[in-house]
PDB file of N, CA and C in Angstrom:
ATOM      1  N   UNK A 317      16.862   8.986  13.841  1.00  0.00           N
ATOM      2  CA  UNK A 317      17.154   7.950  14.810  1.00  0.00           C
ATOM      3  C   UNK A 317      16.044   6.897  14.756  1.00  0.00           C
ATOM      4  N   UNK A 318      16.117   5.451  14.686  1.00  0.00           N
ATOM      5  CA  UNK A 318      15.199   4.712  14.684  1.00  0.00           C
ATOM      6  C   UNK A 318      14.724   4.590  15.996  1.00  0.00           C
ATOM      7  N   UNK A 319      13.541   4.096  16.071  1.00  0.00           N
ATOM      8  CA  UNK A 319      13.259   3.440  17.149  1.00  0.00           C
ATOM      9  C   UNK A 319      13.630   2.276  17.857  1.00  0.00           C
ATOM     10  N   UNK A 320      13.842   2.578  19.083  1.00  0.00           N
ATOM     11  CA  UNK A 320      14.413   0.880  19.588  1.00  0.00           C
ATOM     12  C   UNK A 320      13.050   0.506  20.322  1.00  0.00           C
ATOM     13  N   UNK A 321      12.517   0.268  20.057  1.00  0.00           N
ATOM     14  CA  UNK A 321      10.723  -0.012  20.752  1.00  0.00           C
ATOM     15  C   UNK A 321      10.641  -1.485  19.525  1.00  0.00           C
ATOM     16  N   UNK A 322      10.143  -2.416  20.714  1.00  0.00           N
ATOM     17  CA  UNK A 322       9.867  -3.691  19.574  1.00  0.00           C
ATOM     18  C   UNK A 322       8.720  -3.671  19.294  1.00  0.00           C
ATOM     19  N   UNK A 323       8.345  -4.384  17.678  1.00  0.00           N
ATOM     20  CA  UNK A 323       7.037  -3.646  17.043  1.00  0.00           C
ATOM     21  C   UNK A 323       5.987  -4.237  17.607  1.00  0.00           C
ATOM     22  N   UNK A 324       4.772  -3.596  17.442  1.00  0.00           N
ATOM     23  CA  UNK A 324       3.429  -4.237  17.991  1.00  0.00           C
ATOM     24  C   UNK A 324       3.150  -5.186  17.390  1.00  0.00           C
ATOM     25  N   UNK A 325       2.498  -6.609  18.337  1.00  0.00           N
ATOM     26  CA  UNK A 325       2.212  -7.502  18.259  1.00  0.00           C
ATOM     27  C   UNK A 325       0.595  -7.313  17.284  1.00  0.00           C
ATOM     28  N   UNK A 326       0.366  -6.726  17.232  1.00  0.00           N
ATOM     29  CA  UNK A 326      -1.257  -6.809  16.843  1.00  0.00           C
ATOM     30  C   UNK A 326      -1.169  -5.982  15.242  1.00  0.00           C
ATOM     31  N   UNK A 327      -0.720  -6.784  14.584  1.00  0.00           N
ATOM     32  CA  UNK A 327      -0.616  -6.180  13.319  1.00  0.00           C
ATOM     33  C   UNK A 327      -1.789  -6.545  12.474  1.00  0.00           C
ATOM     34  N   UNK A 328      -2.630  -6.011  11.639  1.00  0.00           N
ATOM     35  CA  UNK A 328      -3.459  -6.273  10.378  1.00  0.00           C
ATOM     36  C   UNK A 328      -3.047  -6.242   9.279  1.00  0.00           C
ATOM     37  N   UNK A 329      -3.121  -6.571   8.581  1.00  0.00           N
ATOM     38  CA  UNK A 329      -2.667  -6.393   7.118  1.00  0.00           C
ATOM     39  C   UNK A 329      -4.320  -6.358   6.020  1.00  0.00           C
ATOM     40  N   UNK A 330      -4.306  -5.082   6.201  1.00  0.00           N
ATOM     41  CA  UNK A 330      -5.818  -4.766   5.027  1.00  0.00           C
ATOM     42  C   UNK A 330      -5.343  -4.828   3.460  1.00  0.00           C
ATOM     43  N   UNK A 331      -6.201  -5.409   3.074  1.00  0.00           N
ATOM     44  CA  UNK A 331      -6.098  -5.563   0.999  1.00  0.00           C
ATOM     45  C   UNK A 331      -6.332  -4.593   0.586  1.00  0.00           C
ATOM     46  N   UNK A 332      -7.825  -3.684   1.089  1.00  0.00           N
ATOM     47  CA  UNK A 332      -8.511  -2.968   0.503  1.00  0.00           C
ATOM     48  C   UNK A 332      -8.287  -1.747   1.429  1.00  0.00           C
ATOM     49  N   UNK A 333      -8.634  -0.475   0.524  1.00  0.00           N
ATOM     50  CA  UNK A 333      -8.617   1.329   1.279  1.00  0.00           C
ATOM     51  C   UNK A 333      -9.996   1.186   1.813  1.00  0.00           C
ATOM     52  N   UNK A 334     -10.859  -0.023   1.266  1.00  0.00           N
ATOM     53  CA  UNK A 334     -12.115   0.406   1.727  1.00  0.00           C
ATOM     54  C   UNK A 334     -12.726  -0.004   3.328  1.00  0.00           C
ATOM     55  N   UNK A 335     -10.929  -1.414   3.839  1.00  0.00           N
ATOM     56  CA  UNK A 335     -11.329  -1.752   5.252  1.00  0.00           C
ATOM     57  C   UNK A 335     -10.688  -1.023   5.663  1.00  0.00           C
ATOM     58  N   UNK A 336      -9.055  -0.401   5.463  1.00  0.00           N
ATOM     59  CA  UNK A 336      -7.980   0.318   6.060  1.00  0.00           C
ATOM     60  C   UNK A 336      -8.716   1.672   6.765  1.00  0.00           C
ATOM     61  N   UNK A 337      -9.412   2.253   5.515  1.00  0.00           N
ATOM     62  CA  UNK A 337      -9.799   3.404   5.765  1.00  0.00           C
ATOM     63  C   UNK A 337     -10.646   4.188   6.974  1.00  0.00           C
ATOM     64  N   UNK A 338     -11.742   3.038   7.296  1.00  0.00           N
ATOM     65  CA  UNK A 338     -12.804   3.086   8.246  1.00  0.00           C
ATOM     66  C   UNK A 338     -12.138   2.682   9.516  1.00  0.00           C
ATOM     67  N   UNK A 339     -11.358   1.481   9.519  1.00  0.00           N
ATOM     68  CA  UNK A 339     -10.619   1.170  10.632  1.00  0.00           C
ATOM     69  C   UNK A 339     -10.184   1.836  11.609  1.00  0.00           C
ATOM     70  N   UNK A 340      -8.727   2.876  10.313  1.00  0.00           N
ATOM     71  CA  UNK A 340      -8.057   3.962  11.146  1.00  0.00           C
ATOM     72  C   UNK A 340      -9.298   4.962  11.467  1.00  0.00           C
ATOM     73  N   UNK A 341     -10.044   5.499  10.623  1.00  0.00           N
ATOM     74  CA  UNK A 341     -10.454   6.715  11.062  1.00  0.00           C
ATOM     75  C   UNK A 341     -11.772   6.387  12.687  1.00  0.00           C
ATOM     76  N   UNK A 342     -11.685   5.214  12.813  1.00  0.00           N
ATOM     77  CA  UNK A 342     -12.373   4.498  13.716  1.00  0.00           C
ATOM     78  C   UNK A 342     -12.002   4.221  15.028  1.00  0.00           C
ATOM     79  N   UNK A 343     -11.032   3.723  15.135  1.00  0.00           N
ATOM     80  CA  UNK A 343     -10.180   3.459  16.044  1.00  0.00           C
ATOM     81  C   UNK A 343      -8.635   3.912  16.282  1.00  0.00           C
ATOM     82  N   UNK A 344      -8.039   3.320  17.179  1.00  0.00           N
ATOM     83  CA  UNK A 344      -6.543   4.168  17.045  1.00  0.00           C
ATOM     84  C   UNK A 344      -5.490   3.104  16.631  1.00  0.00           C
ATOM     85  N   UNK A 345      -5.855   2.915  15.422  1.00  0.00           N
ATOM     86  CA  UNK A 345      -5.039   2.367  15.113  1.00  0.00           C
ATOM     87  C   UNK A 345      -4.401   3.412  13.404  1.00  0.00           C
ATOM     88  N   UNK A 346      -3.308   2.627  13.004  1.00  0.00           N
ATOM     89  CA  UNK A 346      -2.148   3.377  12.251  1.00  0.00           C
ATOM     90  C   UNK A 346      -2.820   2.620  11.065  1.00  0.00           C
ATOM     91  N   UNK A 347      -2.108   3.444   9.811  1.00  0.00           N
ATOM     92  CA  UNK A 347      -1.762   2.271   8.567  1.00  0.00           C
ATOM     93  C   UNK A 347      -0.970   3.526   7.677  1.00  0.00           C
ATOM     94  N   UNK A 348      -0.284   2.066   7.129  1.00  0.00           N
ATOM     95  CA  UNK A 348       0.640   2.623   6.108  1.00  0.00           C
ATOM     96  C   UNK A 348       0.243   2.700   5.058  1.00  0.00           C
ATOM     97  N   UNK A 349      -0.074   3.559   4.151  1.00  0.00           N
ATOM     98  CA  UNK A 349      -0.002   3.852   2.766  1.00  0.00           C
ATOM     99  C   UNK A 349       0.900   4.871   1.849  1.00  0.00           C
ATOM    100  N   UNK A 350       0.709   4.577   0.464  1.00  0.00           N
ATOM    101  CA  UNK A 350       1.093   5.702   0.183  1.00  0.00           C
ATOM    102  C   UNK A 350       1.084   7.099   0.252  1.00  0.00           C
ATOM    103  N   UNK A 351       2.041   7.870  -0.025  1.00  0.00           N
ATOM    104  CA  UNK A 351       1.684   9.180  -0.299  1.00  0.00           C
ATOM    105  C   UNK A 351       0.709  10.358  -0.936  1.00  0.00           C
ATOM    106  N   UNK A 352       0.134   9.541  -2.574  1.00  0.00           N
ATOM    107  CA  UNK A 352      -0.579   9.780  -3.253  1.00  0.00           C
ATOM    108  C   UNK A 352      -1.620   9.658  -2.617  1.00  0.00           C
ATOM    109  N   UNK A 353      -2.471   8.189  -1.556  1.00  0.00           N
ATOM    110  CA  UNK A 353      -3.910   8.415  -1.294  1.00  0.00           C
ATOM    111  C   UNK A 353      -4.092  10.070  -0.476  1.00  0.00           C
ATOM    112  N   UNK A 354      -3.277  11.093   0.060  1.00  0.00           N
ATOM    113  CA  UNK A 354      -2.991  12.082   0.718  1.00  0.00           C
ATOM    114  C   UNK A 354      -3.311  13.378  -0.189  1.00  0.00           C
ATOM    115  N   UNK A 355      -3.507  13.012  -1.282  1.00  0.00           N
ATOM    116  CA  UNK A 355      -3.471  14.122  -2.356  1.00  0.00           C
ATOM    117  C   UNK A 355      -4.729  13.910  -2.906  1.00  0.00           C
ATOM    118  N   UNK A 356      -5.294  12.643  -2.323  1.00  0.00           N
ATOM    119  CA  UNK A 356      -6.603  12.634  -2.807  1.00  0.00           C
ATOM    120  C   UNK A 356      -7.348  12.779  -1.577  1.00  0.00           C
ATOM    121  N   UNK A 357      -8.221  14.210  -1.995  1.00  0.00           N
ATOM    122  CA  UNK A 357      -8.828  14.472  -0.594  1.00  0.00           C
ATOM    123  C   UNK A 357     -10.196  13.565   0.186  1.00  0.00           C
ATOM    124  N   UNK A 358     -10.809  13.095  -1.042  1.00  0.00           N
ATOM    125  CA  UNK A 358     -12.250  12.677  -0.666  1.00  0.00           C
ATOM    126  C   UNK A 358     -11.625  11.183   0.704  1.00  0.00           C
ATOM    127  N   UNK A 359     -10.555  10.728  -0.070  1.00  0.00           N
ATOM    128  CA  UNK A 359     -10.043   9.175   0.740  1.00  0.00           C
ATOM    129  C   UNK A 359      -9.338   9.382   1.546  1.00  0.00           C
ATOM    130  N   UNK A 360      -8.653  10.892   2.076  1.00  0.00           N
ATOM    131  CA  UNK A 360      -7.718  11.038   3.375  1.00  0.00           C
ATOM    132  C   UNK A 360      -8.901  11.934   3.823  1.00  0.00           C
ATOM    133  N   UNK A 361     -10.210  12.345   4.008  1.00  0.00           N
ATOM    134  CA  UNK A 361     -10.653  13.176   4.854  1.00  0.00           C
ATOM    135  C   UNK A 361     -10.701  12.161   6.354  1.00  0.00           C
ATOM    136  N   UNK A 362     -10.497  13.477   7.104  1.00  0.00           N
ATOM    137  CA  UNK A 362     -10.250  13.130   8.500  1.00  0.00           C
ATOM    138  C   UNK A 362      -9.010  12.254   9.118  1.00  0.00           C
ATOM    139  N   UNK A 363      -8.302  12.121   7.576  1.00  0.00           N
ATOM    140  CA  UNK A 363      -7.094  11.618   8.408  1.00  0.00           C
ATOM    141  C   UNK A 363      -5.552  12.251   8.415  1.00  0.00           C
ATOM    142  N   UNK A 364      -4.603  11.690   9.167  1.00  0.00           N
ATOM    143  CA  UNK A 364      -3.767  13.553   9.197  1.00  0.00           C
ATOM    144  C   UNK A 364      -2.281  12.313   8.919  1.00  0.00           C
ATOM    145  N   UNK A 365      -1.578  12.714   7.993  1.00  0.00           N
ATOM    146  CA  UNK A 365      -0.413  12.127   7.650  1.00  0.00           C
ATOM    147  C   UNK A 365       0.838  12.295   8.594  1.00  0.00           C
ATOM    148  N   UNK A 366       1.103  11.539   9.559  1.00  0.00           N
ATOM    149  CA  UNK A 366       2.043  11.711  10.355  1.00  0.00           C
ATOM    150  C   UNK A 366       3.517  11.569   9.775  1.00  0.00           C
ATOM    151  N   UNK A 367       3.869  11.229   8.159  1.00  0.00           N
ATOM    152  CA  UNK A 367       5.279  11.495   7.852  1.00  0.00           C
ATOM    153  C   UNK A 367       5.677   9.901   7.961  1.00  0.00           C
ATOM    154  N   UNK A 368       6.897   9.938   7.807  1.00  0.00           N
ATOM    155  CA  UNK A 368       8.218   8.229   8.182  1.00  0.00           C
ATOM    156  C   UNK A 368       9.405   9.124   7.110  1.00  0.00           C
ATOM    157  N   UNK A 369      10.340   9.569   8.092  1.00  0.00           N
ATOM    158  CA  UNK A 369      11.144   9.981   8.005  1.00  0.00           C
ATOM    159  C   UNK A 369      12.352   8.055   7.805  1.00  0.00           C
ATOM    160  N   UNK A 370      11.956   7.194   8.418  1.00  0.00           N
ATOM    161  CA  UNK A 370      12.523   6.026   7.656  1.00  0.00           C
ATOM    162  C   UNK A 370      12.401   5.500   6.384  1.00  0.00           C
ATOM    163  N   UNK A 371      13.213   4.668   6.320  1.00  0.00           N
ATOM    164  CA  UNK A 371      12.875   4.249   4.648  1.00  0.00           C
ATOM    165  C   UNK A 371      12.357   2.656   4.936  1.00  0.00           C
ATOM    166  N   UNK A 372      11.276   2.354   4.376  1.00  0.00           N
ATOM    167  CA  UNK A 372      10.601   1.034   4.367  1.00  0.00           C
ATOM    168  C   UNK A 372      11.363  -0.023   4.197  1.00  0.00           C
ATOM    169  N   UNK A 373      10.998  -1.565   4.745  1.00  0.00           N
ATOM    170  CA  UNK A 373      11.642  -2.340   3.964  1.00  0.00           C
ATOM    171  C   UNK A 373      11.199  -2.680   2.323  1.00  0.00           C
ATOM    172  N   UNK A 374      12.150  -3.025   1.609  1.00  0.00           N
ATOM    173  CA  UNK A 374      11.919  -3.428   0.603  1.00  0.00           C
ATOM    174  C   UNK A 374      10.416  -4.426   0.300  1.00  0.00           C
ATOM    175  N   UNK A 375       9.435  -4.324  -0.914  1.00  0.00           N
ATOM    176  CA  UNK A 375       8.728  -5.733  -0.423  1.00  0.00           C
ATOM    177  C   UNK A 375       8.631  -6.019  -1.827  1.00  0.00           C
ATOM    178  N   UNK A 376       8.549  -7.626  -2.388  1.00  0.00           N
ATOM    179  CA  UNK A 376       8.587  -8.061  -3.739  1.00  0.00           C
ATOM    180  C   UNK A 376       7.066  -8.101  -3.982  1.00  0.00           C
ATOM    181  N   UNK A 377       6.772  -7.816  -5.411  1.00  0.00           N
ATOM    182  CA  UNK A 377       5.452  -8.246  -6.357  1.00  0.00           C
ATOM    183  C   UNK A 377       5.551  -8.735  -6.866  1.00  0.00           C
ATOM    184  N   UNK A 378       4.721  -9.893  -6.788  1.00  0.00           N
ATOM    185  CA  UNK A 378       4.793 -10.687  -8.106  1.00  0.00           C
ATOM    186  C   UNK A 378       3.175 -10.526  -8.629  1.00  0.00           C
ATOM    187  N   UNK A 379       3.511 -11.008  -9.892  1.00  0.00           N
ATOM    188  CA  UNK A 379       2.419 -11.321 -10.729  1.00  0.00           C
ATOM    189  C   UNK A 379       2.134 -13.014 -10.957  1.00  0.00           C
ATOM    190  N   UNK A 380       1.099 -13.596 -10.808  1.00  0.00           N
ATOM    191  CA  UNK A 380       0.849 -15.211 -10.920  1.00  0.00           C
ATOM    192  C   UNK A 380      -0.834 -15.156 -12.235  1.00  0.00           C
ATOM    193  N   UNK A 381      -0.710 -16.050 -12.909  1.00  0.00           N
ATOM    194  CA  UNK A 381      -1.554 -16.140 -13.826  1.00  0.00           C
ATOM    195  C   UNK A 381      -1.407 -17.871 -13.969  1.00  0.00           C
ATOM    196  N   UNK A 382      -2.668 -18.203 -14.536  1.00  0.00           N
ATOM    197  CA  UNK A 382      -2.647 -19.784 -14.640  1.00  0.00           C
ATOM    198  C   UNK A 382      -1.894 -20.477 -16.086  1.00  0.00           C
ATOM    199  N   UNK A 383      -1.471 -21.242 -16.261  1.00  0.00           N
ATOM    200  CA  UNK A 383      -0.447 -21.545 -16.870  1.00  0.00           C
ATOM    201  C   UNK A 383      -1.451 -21.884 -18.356  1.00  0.00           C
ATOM    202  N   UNK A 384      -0.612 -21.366 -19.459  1.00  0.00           N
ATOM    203  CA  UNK A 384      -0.999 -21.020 -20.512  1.00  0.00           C
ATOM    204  C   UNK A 384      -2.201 -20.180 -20.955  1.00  0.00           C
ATOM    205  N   UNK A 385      -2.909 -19.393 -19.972  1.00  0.00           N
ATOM    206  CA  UNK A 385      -3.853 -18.536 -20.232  1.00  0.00           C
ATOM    207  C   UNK A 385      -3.297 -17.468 -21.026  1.00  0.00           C
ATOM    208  N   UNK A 386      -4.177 -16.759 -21.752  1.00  0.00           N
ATOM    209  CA  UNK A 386      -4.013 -15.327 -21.802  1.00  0.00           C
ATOM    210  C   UNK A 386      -4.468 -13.919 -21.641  1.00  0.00           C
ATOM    211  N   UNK A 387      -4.076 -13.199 -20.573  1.00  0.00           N
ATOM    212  CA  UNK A 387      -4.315 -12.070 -20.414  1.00  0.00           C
ATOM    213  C   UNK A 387      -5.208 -11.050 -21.281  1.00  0.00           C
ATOM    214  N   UNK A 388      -6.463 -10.585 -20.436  1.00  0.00           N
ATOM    215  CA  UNK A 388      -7.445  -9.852 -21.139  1.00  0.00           C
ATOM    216  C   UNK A 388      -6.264  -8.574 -21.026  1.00  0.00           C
ATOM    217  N   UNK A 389      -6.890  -7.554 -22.110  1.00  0.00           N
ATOM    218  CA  UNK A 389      -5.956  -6.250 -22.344  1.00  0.00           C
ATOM    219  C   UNK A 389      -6.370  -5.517 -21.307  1.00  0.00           C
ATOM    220  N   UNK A 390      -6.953  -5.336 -20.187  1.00  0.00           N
ATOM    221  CA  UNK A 390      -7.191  -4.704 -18.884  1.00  0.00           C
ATOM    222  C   UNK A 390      -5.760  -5.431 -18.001  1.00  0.00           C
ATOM    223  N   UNK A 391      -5.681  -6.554 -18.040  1.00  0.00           N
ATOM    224  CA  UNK A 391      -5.096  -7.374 -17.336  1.00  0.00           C
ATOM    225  C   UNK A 391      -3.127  -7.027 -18.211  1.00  0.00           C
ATOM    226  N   UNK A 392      -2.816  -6.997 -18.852  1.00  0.00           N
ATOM    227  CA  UNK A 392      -2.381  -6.663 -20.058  1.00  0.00           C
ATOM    228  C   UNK A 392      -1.508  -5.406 -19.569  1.00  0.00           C
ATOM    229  N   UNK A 393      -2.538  -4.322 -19.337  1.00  0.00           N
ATOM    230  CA  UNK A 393      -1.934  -2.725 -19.297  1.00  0.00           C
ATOM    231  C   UNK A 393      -1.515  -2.749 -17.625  1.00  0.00           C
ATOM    232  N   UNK A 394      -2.383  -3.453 -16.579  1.00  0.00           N
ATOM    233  CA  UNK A 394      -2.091  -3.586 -15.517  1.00  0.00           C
ATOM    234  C   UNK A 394      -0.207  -4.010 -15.387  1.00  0.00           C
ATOM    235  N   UNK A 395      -0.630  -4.926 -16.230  1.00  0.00           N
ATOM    236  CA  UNK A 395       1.019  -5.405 -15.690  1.00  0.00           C
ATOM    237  C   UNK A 395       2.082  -4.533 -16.362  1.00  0.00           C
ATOM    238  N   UNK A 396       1.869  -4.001 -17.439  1.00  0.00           N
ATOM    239  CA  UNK A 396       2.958  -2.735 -18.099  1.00  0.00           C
ATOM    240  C   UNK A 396       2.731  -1.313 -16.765  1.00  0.00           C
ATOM    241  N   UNK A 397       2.185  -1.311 -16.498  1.00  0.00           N
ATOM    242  CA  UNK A 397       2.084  -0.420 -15.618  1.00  0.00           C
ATOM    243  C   UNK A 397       2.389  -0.591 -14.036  1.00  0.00           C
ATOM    244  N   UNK A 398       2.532  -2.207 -14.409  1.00  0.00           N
ATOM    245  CA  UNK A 398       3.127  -2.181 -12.777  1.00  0.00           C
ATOM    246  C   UNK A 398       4.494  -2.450 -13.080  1.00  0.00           C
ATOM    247  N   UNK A 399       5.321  -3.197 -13.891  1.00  0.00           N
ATOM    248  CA  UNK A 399       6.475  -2.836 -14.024  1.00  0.00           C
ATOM    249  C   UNK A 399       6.774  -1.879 -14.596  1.00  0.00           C
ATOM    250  N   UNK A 400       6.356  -0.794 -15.314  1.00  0.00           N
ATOM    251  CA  UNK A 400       6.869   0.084 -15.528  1.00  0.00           C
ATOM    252  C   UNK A 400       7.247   1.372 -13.893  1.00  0.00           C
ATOM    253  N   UNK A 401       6.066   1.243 -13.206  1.00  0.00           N
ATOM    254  CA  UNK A 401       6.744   2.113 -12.006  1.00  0.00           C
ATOM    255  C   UNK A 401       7.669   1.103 -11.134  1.00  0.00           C
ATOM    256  N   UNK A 402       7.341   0.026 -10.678  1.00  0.00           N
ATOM    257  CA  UNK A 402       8.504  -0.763 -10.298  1.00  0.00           C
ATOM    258  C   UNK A 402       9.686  -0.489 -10.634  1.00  0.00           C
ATOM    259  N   UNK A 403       9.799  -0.364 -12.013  1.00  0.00           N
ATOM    260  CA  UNK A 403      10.944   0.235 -12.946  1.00  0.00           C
ATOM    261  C   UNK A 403      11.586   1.926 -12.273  1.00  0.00           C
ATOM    262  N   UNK A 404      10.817   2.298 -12.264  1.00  0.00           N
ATOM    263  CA  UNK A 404      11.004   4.194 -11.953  1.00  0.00           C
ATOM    264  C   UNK A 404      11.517   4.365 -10.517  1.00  0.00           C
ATOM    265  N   UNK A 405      10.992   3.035  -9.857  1.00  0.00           N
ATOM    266  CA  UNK A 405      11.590   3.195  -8.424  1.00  0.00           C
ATOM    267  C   UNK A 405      12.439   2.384  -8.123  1.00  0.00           C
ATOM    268  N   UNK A 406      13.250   2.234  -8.945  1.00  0.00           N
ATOM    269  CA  UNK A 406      14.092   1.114  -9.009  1.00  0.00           C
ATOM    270  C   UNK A 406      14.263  -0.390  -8.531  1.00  0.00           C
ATOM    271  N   UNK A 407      13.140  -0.659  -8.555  1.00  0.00           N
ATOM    272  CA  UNK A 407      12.869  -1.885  -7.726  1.00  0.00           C
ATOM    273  C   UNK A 407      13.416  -3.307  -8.882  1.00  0.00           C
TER     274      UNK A 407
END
């Protein structure tokens, strides 16, 4: 059953695990991540996975690069690897 509760006004949006992380375990506040940071113990200590039995909204990635550059091979494998799971999850 979803919730009919309208969402909180006070949303953050963190870039990094390295502000998300301290935040939540700081205060009471939530964040969404994946599943995988959960399996890694050193980056979920002290924090307890409450589940989402919902399914997320969809959200797009893009990739932007400056026009006619070319991609170092770090930069290169990044992007085969991000469409390739993009790919796996059918996105």
């Amino acid at each position: 059953m979803a919730c009919r509760r309208a969402p909180p006004r006070d949303i953050m949006v963190c870039q990094t695990l390295a502000v998300l992380l301290p935040l939540v375990r700081q205060t009471d506040a939530v964040g969404i991540v994946s599943a995988w940071l959960f399996r890694d113990r050193a980056a979920a200590r002290g924090l307890t996975p409450l589940g989402n039995s919902q399914t997320l909204p969809k959200a797009r990635v893009s990739i932007v690069m400056r026009d006619g550059s070319s991609l170092t091979p770090a930069a290169r494998l990044f992007k085969e690897c991000l469409k390739e799971s993009a790919a796996s999850i059918g996105a």
